[in-house]
PDB file of C-alpha atoms and ligand atoms in Angstrom:
ATOM      1  CA  MET S   1      16.341 -41.503  23.740  1.00 62.00           C
ATOM      2  CA  ALA S   2      16.065 -41.356  19.690  1.00 68.00           C
ATOM      3  CA  VAL S   3      13.000 -39.506  18.204  1.00 62.00           C
ATOM      4  CA  THR S   4      11.643 -41.052  15.143  1.00 62.00           C
ATOM      5  CA  ILE S   5       9.125 -39.615  12.376  1.00 55.00           C
ATOM      6  CA  LYS S   6       6.335 -41.826  13.930  1.00 60.00           C
ATOM      7  CA  ASP S   7       6.575 -40.477  17.257  1.00 63.00           C
ATOM      8  CA  LEU S   8       5.880 -37.057  15.976  1.00 56.00           C
ATOM      9  CA  ASP S   9       2.130 -35.482  15.955  1.00 56.00           C
ATOM     10  CA  VAL S  10       1.881 -33.876  12.486  1.00 52.00           C
ATOM     11  CA  LYS S  11      -1.073 -32.418  13.426  1.00 53.00           C
ATOM     12  CA  GLU S  12      -0.117 -30.556  16.542  1.00 52.00           C
ATOM     13  CA  LYS S  13       2.912 -29.412  14.735  1.00 78.00           C
ATOM     14  CA  ILE S  14       1.373 -27.174  12.249  1.00 89.00           C
ATOM     15  CA  GLN S  15       2.617 -23.671  12.631  1.00 91.00           C
ATOM     16  CA  TRP S  16      -0.104 -21.422  10.890  1.00 96.00           C
ATOM     17  CA  CYS S  17      -2.253 -19.058  12.823  1.00 97.00           C
ATOM     18  CA  PRO S  18      -5.605 -20.127  13.331  1.00 96.00           C
ATOM     19  CA  GLY S  19      -7.823 -18.444  10.597  1.00 97.00           C
ATOM     20  CA  CYS S  20      -5.258 -18.085   8.375  1.00 98.00           C
ATOM     21  CA  GLY S  21      -5.519 -19.339   4.478  1.00 98.00           C
ATOM     22  CA  ASN S  22      -3.310 -22.032   4.300  1.00 98.00           C
ATOM     23  CA  HIS S  23      -5.708 -24.165   6.355  1.00 97.00           C
ATOM     24  CA  ALA S  24      -8.009 -24.291   3.554  1.00 98.00           C
ATOM     25  CA  LEU S  25      -5.530 -24.373   0.920  1.00 98.00           C
ATOM     26  CA  ILE S  26      -3.956 -27.362   2.516  1.00 97.00           C
ATOM     27  CA  SER S  27      -7.435 -29.168   2.835  1.00 97.00           C
ATOM     28  CA  SER S  28      -7.627 -28.427  -1.176  1.00 98.00           C
ATOM     29  CA  LEU S  29      -4.714 -29.740  -2.021  1.00 98.00           C
ATOM     30  CA  LYS S  30      -5.046 -32.973  -0.098  1.00 97.00           C
ATOM     31  CA  GLY S  31      -8.804 -33.451  -1.372  1.00 97.00           C
ATOM     32  CA  ALA S  32      -7.514 -33.065  -4.698  1.00 98.00           C
ATOM     33  CA  ILE S  33      -4.403 -35.616  -4.424  1.00 97.00           C
ATOM     34  CA  ALA S  34      -6.864 -38.245  -2.797  1.00 97.00           C
ATOM     35  CA  GLU S  35      -9.693 -37.819  -5.454  1.00 98.00           C
ATOM     36  CA  LEU S  36      -7.138 -37.783  -8.124  1.00 98.00           C
ATOM     37  CA  ASN S  37      -5.934 -40.977  -6.658  1.00 98.00           C
ATOM     38  CA  LEU S  38      -2.485 -40.286  -7.090  1.00 98.00           C
ATOM     39  CA  PRO S  39       0.001 -42.756  -5.325  1.00 97.00           C
ATOM     40  CA  GLN S  40       1.746 -40.796  -2.101  1.00 95.00           C
ATOM     41  CA  HIS S  41       4.758 -42.588  -3.017  1.00 96.00           C
ATOM     42  CA  ASP S  42       4.840 -40.641  -6.157  1.00 97.00           C
ATOM     43  CA  THR S  43       3.975 -37.333  -5.506  1.00 98.00           C
ATOM     44  CA  VAL S  44       6.314 -34.687  -4.570  1.00 98.00           C
ATOM     45  CA  ILE S  45       6.083 -31.391  -3.254  1.00 98.00           C
ATOM     46  CA  ALA S  46       8.803 -28.828  -3.225  1.00 98.00           C
ATOM     47  CA  SER S  47       8.459 -25.358  -1.889  1.00 98.00           C
ATOM     48  CA  GLY S  48      10.618 -22.170  -0.825  1.00 98.00           C
ATOM     49  CA  ILE S  49      10.735 -20.192   2.312  1.00 97.00           C
ATOM     50  CA  GLY S  50       7.546 -18.771   4.202  1.00 97.00           C
ATOM     51  CA  CYS S  51       4.319 -19.636   5.843  1.00 97.00           C
ATOM     52  CA  SER S  52       3.465 -21.337   2.638  1.00 97.00           C
ATOM     53  CA  SER S  53       6.349 -23.021   2.091  1.00 97.00           C
ATOM     54  CA  LYS S  54       6.115 -25.176   5.206  1.00 96.00           C
ATOM     55  CA  LEU S  55       3.451 -26.885   3.433  1.00 97.00           C
ATOM     56  CA  PRO S  56       5.053 -30.235   2.506  1.00 96.00           C
ATOM     57  CA  HIS S  57       5.582 -30.648   6.289  1.00 94.00           C
ATOM     58  CA  TYR S  58       2.071 -31.463   6.584  1.00 95.00           C
ATOM     59  CA  VAL S  59       1.333 -33.213   3.585  1.00 95.00           C
ATOM     60  CA  ASN S  60       2.026 -37.329   3.698  1.00 94.00           C
ATOM     61  CA  THR S  61       3.940 -37.311   0.382  1.00 96.00           C
ATOM     62  CA  TYR S  62       7.506 -36.792  -0.665  1.00 97.00           C
ATOM     63  CA  GLY S  63       8.281 -32.974   0.113  1.00 97.00           C
ATOM     64  CA  PHE S  64      11.185 -30.734  -0.408  1.00 97.00           C
ATOM     65  CA  GLU S  65      11.554 -27.338   1.390  1.00 95.00           C
ATOM     66  CA  GLY S  66      14.225 -25.647  -0.544  1.00 95.00           C
ATOM     67  CA  ILE S  67      15.334 -21.859   0.007  1.00 95.00           C
ATOM     68  CA  HIS S  68      13.847 -19.023  -0.714  1.00 97.00           C
ATOM     69  CA  GLY S  69      12.238 -18.087  -4.028  1.00 97.00           C
ATOM     70  CA  ARG S  70      13.398 -21.593  -5.162  1.00 97.00           C
ATOM     71  CA  PRO S  71      10.597 -24.043  -5.219  1.00 98.00           C
ATOM     72  CA  LEU S  72      10.503 -24.097  -9.284  1.00 98.00           C
ATOM     73  CA  PRO S  73      14.040 -25.240  -9.958  1.00 98.00           C
ATOM     74  CA  VAL S  74      13.931 -27.838  -7.492  1.00 98.00           C
ATOM     75  CA  ALA S  75      10.393 -29.012  -8.644  1.00 98.00           C
ATOM     76  CA  SER S  76      11.679 -28.493 -12.425  1.00 97.00           C
ATOM     77  CA  ALA S  77      14.956 -30.869 -11.813  1.00 97.00           C
ATOM     78  CA  ILE S  78      12.741 -33.468  -9.908  1.00 98.00           C
ATOM     79  CA  LYS S  79      10.618 -33.875 -13.070  1.00 98.00           C
ATOM     80  CA  LEU S  80      13.511 -34.209 -15.315  1.00 97.00           C
ATOM     81  CA  ALA S  81      14.956 -36.885 -13.132  1.00 97.00           C
ATOM     82  CA  ASN S  82      12.047 -38.792 -12.677  1.00 98.00           C
ATOM     83  CA  THR S  83       9.176 -37.828 -15.256  1.00 97.00           C
ATOM     84  CA  LYS S  84       6.920 -40.417 -13.934  1.00 97.00           C
ATOM     85  CA  LEU S  85       6.341 -38.741 -10.520  1.00 98.00           C
ATOM     86  CA  THR S  86       3.784 -36.004  -9.768  1.00 98.00           C
ATOM     87  CA  VAL S  87       5.614 -32.636  -9.077  1.00 98.00           C
ATOM     88  CA  ILE S  88       3.475 -29.732  -7.345  1.00 98.00           C
ATOM     89  CA  ALA S  89       5.781 -26.694  -6.662  1.00 98.00           C
ATOM     90  CA  VAL S  90       4.329 -24.444  -3.626  1.00 98.00           C
ATOM     91  CA  GLY S  91       5.449 -21.077  -2.589  1.00 98.00           C
ATOM     92  CA  GLY S  92       4.260 -17.532  -1.447  1.00 98.00           C
ATOM     93  CA  ASP S  93       3.933 -14.243  -3.543  1.00 98.00           C
ATOM     94  CA  GLY S  94       7.252 -12.761  -1.883  1.00 98.00           C
ATOM     95  CA  ASP S  95       8.855 -15.965  -2.620  1.00 98.00           C
ATOM     96  CA  GLY S  96       7.690 -16.409  -6.338  1.00 98.00           C
ATOM     97  CA  TYR S  97       7.143 -12.665  -7.395  1.00 98.00           C
ATOM     98  CA  GLY S  98      10.024 -11.303  -5.427  1.00 98.00           C
ATOM     99  CA  ILE S  99      12.603 -13.129  -4.487  1.00 97.00           C
ATOM    100  CA  GLY S 100      12.539 -16.064  -7.161  1.00 97.00           C
ATOM    101  CA  VAL S 101      10.451 -14.279  -9.872  1.00 98.00           C
ATOM    102  CA  GLN S 102      13.490 -14.996 -12.428  1.00 98.00           C
ATOM    103  CA  HIS S 103      12.625 -18.742 -11.991  1.00 98.00           C
ATOM    104  CA  PHE S 104       9.098 -17.951 -12.505  1.00 98.00           C
ATOM    105  CA  VAL S 105       9.577 -16.112 -16.114  1.00 97.00           C
ATOM    106  CA  HIS S 106      11.970 -18.861 -17.491  1.00 97.00           C
ATOM    107  CA  ILE S 107      10.365 -22.023 -16.151  1.00 98.00           C
ATOM    108  CA  MET S 108       6.879 -21.070 -17.044  1.00 97.00           C
ATOM    109  CA  ARG S 109       8.187 -20.904 -20.998  1.00 97.00           C
ATOM    110  CA  ARG S 110       9.913 -24.047 -20.739  1.00 97.00           C
ATOM    111  CA  ASN S 111       6.411 -26.082 -20.006  1.00 98.00           C
ATOM    112  CA  TYR S 112       7.392 -28.852 -17.859  1.00 98.00           C
ATOM    113  CA  ASN S 113       4.544 -30.583 -16.856  1.00 98.00           C
ATOM    114  CA  LEU S 114       4.324 -29.573 -13.175  1.00 98.00           C
ATOM    115  CA  THR S 115       1.782 -27.349 -10.966  1.00 98.00           C
ATOM    116  CA  TYR S 116       2.577 -24.043  -9.255  1.00 98.00           C
ATOM    117  CA  ILE S 117       0.872 -23.163  -6.265  1.00 98.00           C
ATOM    118  CA  VAL S 118       1.281 -19.707  -5.152  1.00 98.00           C
ATOM    119  CA  HIS S 119      -0.158 -18.803  -1.647  1.00 98.00           C
ATOM    120  CA  ASP S 120      -0.750 -15.115  -2.763  1.00 98.00           C
ATOM    121  CA  ASN S 121      -1.444 -12.985   0.571  1.00 98.00           C
ATOM    122  CA  GLN S 122      -0.416  -9.482  -0.513  1.00 98.00           C
ATOM    123  CA  ILE S 123       2.114  -9.453   2.179  1.00 98.00           C
ATOM    124  CA  TYR S 124       5.217 -11.175   4.191  1.00 97.00           C
ATOM    125  CA  GLY S 125       4.035 -13.221   6.706  1.00 96.00           C
ATOM    126  CA  LEU S 126       6.593 -15.103   7.925  1.00 96.00           C
ATOM    127  CA  THR S 127       8.814 -11.888   8.523  1.00 96.00           C
ATOM    128  CA  THR S 128       5.675 -10.554  10.569  1.00 96.00           C
ATOM    129  CA  GLY S 129       3.857  -7.795   7.796  1.00 97.00           C
ATOM    130  CA  GLN S 130       5.970  -6.293   5.126  1.00 98.00           C
ATOM    131  CA  ALA S 131       4.771  -5.013   1.302  1.00 98.00           C
ATOM    132  CA  SER S 132       5.530  -8.057  -0.814  1.00 98.00           C
ATOM    133  CA  PRO S 133       5.310  -7.534  -4.757  1.00 98.00           C
ATOM    134  CA  THR S 134       1.400  -8.291  -5.214  1.00 98.00           C
ATOM    135  CA  SER S 135       0.543  -5.683  -1.601  1.00 98.00           C
ATOM    136  CA  GLN S 136      -2.065  -3.172  -3.418  1.00 97.00           C
ATOM    137  CA  LEU S 137      -1.868   0.449  -3.956  1.00 96.00           C
ATOM    138  CA  GLY S 138      -1.746   2.568  -0.506  1.00 96.00           C
ATOM    139  CA  MET S 139      -1.338  -0.310   1.765  1.00 97.00           C
ATOM    140  CA  LYS S 140       0.141   0.525   4.721  1.00 97.00           C
ATOM    141  CA  THR S 141       2.689  -2.259   5.994  1.00 97.00           C
ATOM    142  CA  LYS S 142       5.810  -1.901   8.362  1.00 96.00           C
ATOM    143  CA  THR S 143       8.059  -1.015   5.321  1.00 97.00           C
ATOM    144  CA  THR S 144       5.771   1.253   3.409  1.00 97.00           C
ATOM    145  CA  PRO S 145       4.119   3.402   6.071  1.00 97.00           C
ATOM    146  CA  TRP S 146       2.655   5.817   4.068  1.00 97.00           C
ATOM    147  CA  GLY S 147       0.799   3.287   1.931  1.00 97.00           C
ATOM    148  CA  VAL S 148       2.175   1.023  -1.301  1.00 98.00           C
ATOM    149  CA  ILE S 149       3.267   3.333  -4.095  1.00 97.00           C
ATOM    150  CA  GLU S 150       4.521   0.849  -6.464  1.00 96.00           C
ATOM    151  CA  GLU S 151       2.467  -0.816  -9.200  1.00 97.00           C
ATOM    152  CA  PRO S 152       1.389  -4.237  -7.616  1.00 97.00           C
ATOM    153  CA  PHE S 153       2.671  -7.324  -9.743  1.00 98.00           C
ATOM    154  CA  LYS S 154       0.019  -9.075 -11.970  1.00 98.00           C
ATOM    155  CA  PRO S 155       0.960 -12.616 -11.699  1.00 98.00           C
ATOM    156  CA  LEU S 156      -1.897 -13.990 -14.152  1.00 98.00           C
ATOM    157  CA  ALA S 157      -1.309 -11.656 -16.962  1.00 98.00           C
ATOM    158  CA  VAL S 158       2.642 -12.561 -16.559  1.00 98.00           C
ATOM    159  CA  ALA S 159       1.847 -16.019 -16.958  1.00 98.00           C
ATOM    160  CA  ILE S 160      -0.978 -15.743 -19.704  1.00 98.00           C
ATOM    161  CA  ASN S 161       1.913 -13.864 -21.667  1.00 97.00           C
ATOM    162  CA  GLY S 162       4.628 -15.504 -20.131  1.00 97.00           C
ATOM    163  CA  GLY S 163       4.042 -19.329 -21.529  1.00 96.00           C
ATOM    164  CA  ALA S 164       2.195 -20.994 -18.763  1.00 98.00           C
ATOM    165  CA  THR S 165      -0.151 -23.348 -20.419  1.00 98.00           C
ATOM    166  CA  PHE S 166      -2.619 -23.638 -17.798  1.00 98.00           C
ATOM    167  CA  VAL S 167      -3.337 -20.496 -15.707  1.00 98.00           C
ATOM    168  CA  ALA S 168      -5.826 -20.197 -12.641  1.00 98.00           C
ATOM    169  CA  ARG S 169      -6.918 -18.247  -9.428  1.00 98.00           C
ATOM    170  CA  GLY S 170      -8.591 -19.789  -6.746  1.00 98.00           C
ATOM    171  CA  TYR S 171      -9.765 -18.148  -3.372  1.00 98.00           C
ATOM    172  CA  ALA S 172      -9.225 -19.770   0.315  1.00 98.00           C
ATOM    173  CA  GLY S 173     -12.586 -18.907   1.157  1.00 98.00           C
ATOM    174  CA  ASP S 174     -14.192 -21.412  -1.437  1.00 98.00           C
ATOM    175  CA  PRO S 175     -11.729 -24.563  -0.733  1.00 98.00           C
ATOM    176  CA  VAL S 176     -14.486 -26.803  -3.115  1.00 98.00           C
ATOM    177  CA  HIS S 177     -13.925 -24.419  -5.858  1.00 98.00           C
ATOM    178  CA  LEU S 178      -9.969 -24.596  -4.801  1.00 98.00           C
ATOM    179  CA  LYS S 179      -9.741 -28.467  -4.916  1.00 98.00           C
ATOM    180  CA  GLU S 180     -11.264 -28.328  -8.501  1.00 98.00           C
ATOM    181  CA  LEU S 181      -8.788 -26.084  -9.586  1.00 98.00           C
ATOM    182  CA  PHE S 182      -6.188 -27.713  -7.975  1.00 98.00           C
ATOM    183  CA  LYS S 183      -7.401 -31.296  -9.595  1.00 98.00           C
ATOM    184  CA  GLN S 184      -7.834 -29.523 -13.123  1.00 98.00           C
ATOM    185  CA  ALA S 185      -4.258 -28.163 -12.729  1.00 98.00           C
ATOM    186  CA  ILE S 186      -2.544 -31.362 -11.961  1.00 98.00           C
ATOM    187  CA  GLN S 187      -4.219 -32.966 -14.666  1.00 98.00           C
ATOM    188  CA  HIS S 188      -3.119 -30.655 -17.386  1.00 98.00           C
ATOM    189  CA  GLN S 189      -0.139 -31.813 -19.384  1.00 98.00           C
ATOM    190  CA  GLY S 190       2.354 -28.685 -19.016  1.00 98.00           C
ATOM    191  CA  PHE S 191       3.180 -26.039 -17.010  1.00 98.00           C
ATOM    192  CA  ALA S 192      -0.277 -25.153 -14.964  1.00 98.00           C
ATOM    193  CA  PHE S 193       0.020 -22.204 -12.794  1.00 98.00           C
ATOM    194  CA  VAL S 194      -2.690 -21.487  -9.911  1.00 98.00           C
ATOM    195  CA  ASP S 195      -2.466 -17.912  -7.754  1.00 98.00           C
ATOM    196  CA  VAL S 196      -4.601 -18.517  -4.462  1.00 98.00           C
ATOM    197  CA  PHE S 197      -6.022 -15.402  -2.812  1.00 98.00           C
ATOM    198  CA  GLN S 198      -4.827 -16.757   0.900  1.00 98.00           C
ATOM    199  CA  PRO S 199      -5.708 -14.333   3.540  1.00 98.00           C
ATOM    200  CA  CYS S 200      -3.279 -13.643   6.192  1.00 98.00           C
ATOM    201  CA  VAL S 201      -5.266 -12.938   8.958  1.00 98.00           C
ATOM    202  CA  THR S 202      -2.529 -11.620  11.376  1.00 98.00           C
ATOM    203  CA  PHE S 203      -0.660  -9.064   9.081  1.00 98.00           C
ATOM    204  CA  ASN S 204      -2.743  -8.007   6.230  1.00 98.00           C
ATOM    205  CA  LYS S 205      -5.711  -5.954   7.428  1.00 97.00           C
ATOM    206  CA  LEU S 206      -6.832  -4.857   3.931  1.00 97.00           C
ATOM    207  CA  ASN S 207      -7.374  -8.230   2.029  1.00 98.00           C
ATOM    208  CA  THR S 208      -9.553  -9.904   4.445  1.00 98.00           C
ATOM    209  CA  TYR S 209     -12.298 -12.876   4.348  1.00 98.00           C
ATOM    210  CA  PRO S 210     -14.776 -10.182   4.460  1.00 98.00           C
ATOM    211  CA  TRP S 211     -12.998  -8.326   1.398  1.00 98.00           C
ATOM    212  CA  PHE S 212     -13.067 -11.082  -0.979  1.00 98.00           C
ATOM    213  CA  GLN S 213     -16.763 -12.465  -0.433  1.00 98.00           C
ATOM    214  CA  GLU S 214     -17.501  -8.702  -1.437  1.00 98.00           C
ATOM    215  CA  ARG S 215     -15.680  -8.746  -4.524  1.00 98.00           C
ATOM    216  CA  VAL S 216     -14.758 -12.737  -5.413  1.00 98.00           C
ATOM    217  CA  TYR S 217     -16.713 -14.300  -8.659  1.00 98.00           C
ATOM    218  CA  LYS S 218     -16.477 -17.358 -10.501  1.00 98.00           C
ATOM    219  CA  LEU S 219     -15.492 -17.033 -14.062  1.00 98.00           C
ATOM    220  CA  GLU S 220     -18.533 -18.503 -16.123  1.00 95.00           C
ATOM    221  CA  ASP S 221     -18.971 -18.249 -19.925  1.00 95.00           C
ATOM    222  CA  HIS S 222     -15.475 -17.572 -20.170  1.00 98.00           C
ATOM    223  CA  ASP S 223     -13.485 -19.001 -23.482  1.00 98.00           C
ATOM    224  CA  VAL S 224     -10.253 -20.347 -21.878  1.00 98.00           C
ATOM    225  CA  THR S 225      -8.728 -20.897 -25.134  1.00 98.00           C
ATOM    226  CA  ASP S 226      -8.807 -16.750 -26.100  1.00 98.00           C
ATOM    227  CA  ARG S 227      -5.630 -15.337 -24.529  1.00 98.00           C
ATOM    228  CA  TRP S 228      -6.775 -11.569 -25.150  1.00 98.00           C
ATOM    229  CA  ALA S 229     -10.375 -12.655 -23.602  1.00 98.00           C
ATOM    230  CA  ALA S 230      -7.948 -14.259 -20.397  1.00 98.00           C
ATOM    231  CA  LEU S 231      -5.511 -11.061 -20.217  1.00 98.00           C
ATOM    232  CA  LYS S 232      -8.453  -8.931 -19.765  1.00 98.00           C
ATOM    233  CA  LYS S 233      -9.916 -11.067 -17.085  1.00 98.00           C
ATOM    234  CA  ALA S 234      -6.450 -10.581 -15.586  1.00 98.00           C
ATOM    235  CA  TYR S 235      -6.869  -7.232 -15.336  1.00 98.00           C
ATOM    236  CA  GLU S 236     -10.280  -6.927 -14.305  1.00 98.00           C
ATOM    237  CA  ASP S 237      -9.896  -6.623 -10.624  1.00 97.00           C
ATOM    238  CA  SER S 238      -7.414  -3.442 -10.795  1.00 95.00           C
ATOM    239  CA  GLU S 239      -9.128  -2.108 -13.558  1.00 96.00           C
ATOM    240  CA  THR S 240     -12.553  -2.014 -11.299  1.00 97.00           C
ATOM    241  CA  GLU S 241     -10.686  -0.820  -8.727  1.00 95.00           C
ATOM    242  CA  TYR S 242     -11.209  -3.845  -7.088  1.00 96.00           C
ATOM    243  CA  LYS S 243     -14.768  -4.072  -7.392  1.00 97.00           C
ATOM    244  CA  LYS S 244     -14.977  -7.331  -9.235  1.00 98.00           C
ATOM    245  CA  VAL S 245     -12.166 -10.122  -8.796  1.00 98.00           C
ATOM    246  CA  PRO S 246     -12.736 -13.017 -10.797  1.00 98.00           C
ATOM    247  CA  ILE S 247     -11.449 -16.919 -10.007  1.00 98.00           C
ATOM    248  CA  GLY S 248     -11.409 -20.016 -11.966  1.00 98.00           C
ATOM    249  CA  VAL S 249      -9.265 -21.094 -15.114  1.00 98.00           C
ATOM    250  CA  PHE S 250      -8.402 -17.833 -17.243  1.00 98.00           C
ATOM    251  CA  TYR S 251      -6.258 -19.897 -19.935  1.00 98.00           C
ATOM    252  CA  LYS S 252      -5.903 -23.167 -21.053  1.00 98.00           C
ATOM    253  CA  VAL S 253      -3.525 -24.308 -24.169  1.00 98.00           C
ATOM    254  CA  ASP S 254      -2.363 -27.791 -25.078  1.00 98.00           C
ATOM    255  CA  LYS S 255       1.684 -27.550 -26.203  1.00 98.00           C
ATOM    256  CA  PRO S 256       4.404 -30.294 -25.937  1.00 98.00           C
ATOM    257  CA  THR S 257       6.045 -30.469 -22.605  1.00 98.00           C
ATOM    258  CA  TYR S 258       9.850 -29.742 -22.626  1.00 97.00           C
ATOM    259  CA  GLU S 259      10.621 -33.318 -21.199  1.00 97.00           C
ATOM    260  CA  SER S 260       8.411 -34.813 -24.045  1.00 96.00           C
ATOM    261  CA  GLN S 261      11.017 -33.287 -26.427  1.00 97.00           C
ATOM    262  CA  LEU S 262      14.290 -34.683 -24.791  1.00 96.00           C
ATOM    263  CA  PRO S 263      15.723 -37.259 -26.866  1.00 96.00           C
ATOM    264  CA  GLN S 264      17.850 -38.297 -23.710  1.00 93.00           C
ATOM    265  CA  ILE S 265      14.980 -39.386 -21.873  1.00 94.00           C
ATOM    266  CA  LYS S 266      12.703 -40.576 -24.373  1.00 92.00           C
ATOM    267  CA  LYS S 267      12.791 -44.108 -23.999  1.00 92.00           C
ATOM    268  CA  LYS S 268      13.406 -44.256 -20.196  1.00 94.00           C
ATOM    269  CA  THR S 269      13.740 -41.485 -17.057  1.00 96.00           C
ATOM    270  CA  LEU S 270      16.833 -40.600 -16.213  1.00 94.00           C
ATOM    271  CA  VAL S 271      16.745 -42.297 -12.741  1.00 95.00           C
ATOM    272  CA  GLU S 272      16.072 -45.585 -14.835  1.00 95.00           C
ATOM    273  CA  GLN S 273      18.954 -45.310 -16.884  1.00 93.00           C
ATOM    274  CA  ASP S 274      22.371 -47.379 -16.095  1.00 90.00           C
ATOM    275  CA  ILE S 275      25.158 -44.893 -15.448  1.00 84.00           C
ATOM    276  CA  GLU S 276      27.689 -47.790 -14.755  1.00 86.00           C
ATOM    277  CA  ASN S 277      29.333 -48.012 -18.010  1.00 85.00           C
ATOM    278  CA  ILE S 278      29.287 -44.406 -19.382  1.00 86.00           C
ATOM    279  CA  ASP S 279      32.569 -43.663 -20.622  1.00 88.00           C
ATOM    280  CA  ILE S 280      33.795 -40.439 -18.608  1.00 88.00           C
ATOM    281  CA  THR S 281      37.394 -40.490 -20.032  1.00 91.00           C
ATOM    282  CA  GLU S 282      37.456 -37.557 -22.134  1.00 90.00           C
ATOM    283  CA  ALA S 283      35.350 -35.608 -19.262  1.00 89.00           C
ATOM    284  CA  TYR S 284      37.832 -36.850 -16.756  1.00 88.00           C
ATOM    285  CA  LYS S 285      40.794 -35.849 -18.629  1.00 91.00           C
ATOM    286  CA  GLU S 286      40.187 -32.302 -18.009  1.00 88.00           C
ATOM    287  CA  PHE S 287      40.806 -32.669 -14.478  1.00 87.00           C
ATOM    288  CA  GLU S 288      43.796 -34.763 -14.441  1.00 84.00           C
TER     289      GLU S 288
HETATM  290 FE1  SF4 K   1      -0.714 -17.359   7.915  1.00 71.53          FE
HETATM  291 FE2  SF4 K   1      -0.037 -14.802   7.890  1.00 71.53          FE
HETATM  292 FE3  SF4 K   1       0.140 -16.278  10.004  1.00 71.53          FE
HETATM  293 FE4  SF4 K   1       1.956 -16.927   7.874  1.00 71.53          FE
HETATM  294  S1  SF4 K   1       1.532 -15.315   9.510  1.00 71.53           S
HETATM  295  S2  SF4 K   1       0.936 -18.237   9.346  1.00 71.53           S
HETATM  296  S3  SF4 K   1       0.164 -15.987   6.163  1.00 71.53           S
HETATM  297  S4  SF4 K   1      -2.045 -15.953   9.225  1.00 71.53           S
HETATM  298 MG1   MG K   2       2.921 -13.703   1.359  1.00 71.53          MG
END
């Protein structure tokens, strides 16, 4: 007997461990989408591979689960094809800061109008607990039995220096605050990046909810237009040996988006353009 989408009970298919930070993260994202009244048929979520990247399966918008580390190329191509869509890219710290870091670096400096959310659990969860680029120094994992000795990747500092025009960090243990961050990121006109502390309760026994509860605080009286103040805050966690871990909006600046400067799509989106009568004679000759 044929099985259709209607036969699937999506709730029962969620494959995240009980207590995983992904549950709160997705409810914050759904809340943001609902409160911004984003039409589901005009919203697309693209992901890579990992526990995080199952997210598009569980949200009732369009979705595209791609390959490891590649949510940003997919998301930016979708945006270029149809600039009227709200486009959100999601992935994990291994996906985005390891396998796909070259896309992060180059796509953020183009300033496409899209939102990039990283579920940062500081470990590879889906592959059962290897060190990721954001695993803390000294952390013991399957691949670092004597502790991490590499300097951890600093996503916020990289984004502030790299051209992202909205840079924020949230925490899955504070889903109301996280929802507000997502709303601001989605509304921002340009590349909005949100790194989210998302406890992996199964494999990361260091960065647990109690660990974050003791350290996380919300940024207040912080000038988001001051790049140097933002950078200082981005280093505060490691500089204080993780005694103070700020969350909130670190940096925000208004700049023209990449797509707004493309003459080819000034009048009409790519998908609205008629390609029936384009003369391809010269291009065709090359393949004759
Ligand atoms: Fe969440 Fe970790 Fe389980 Fe993956 S392995 S679903 S990140 S708790
Ligand atoms: Mg991870």
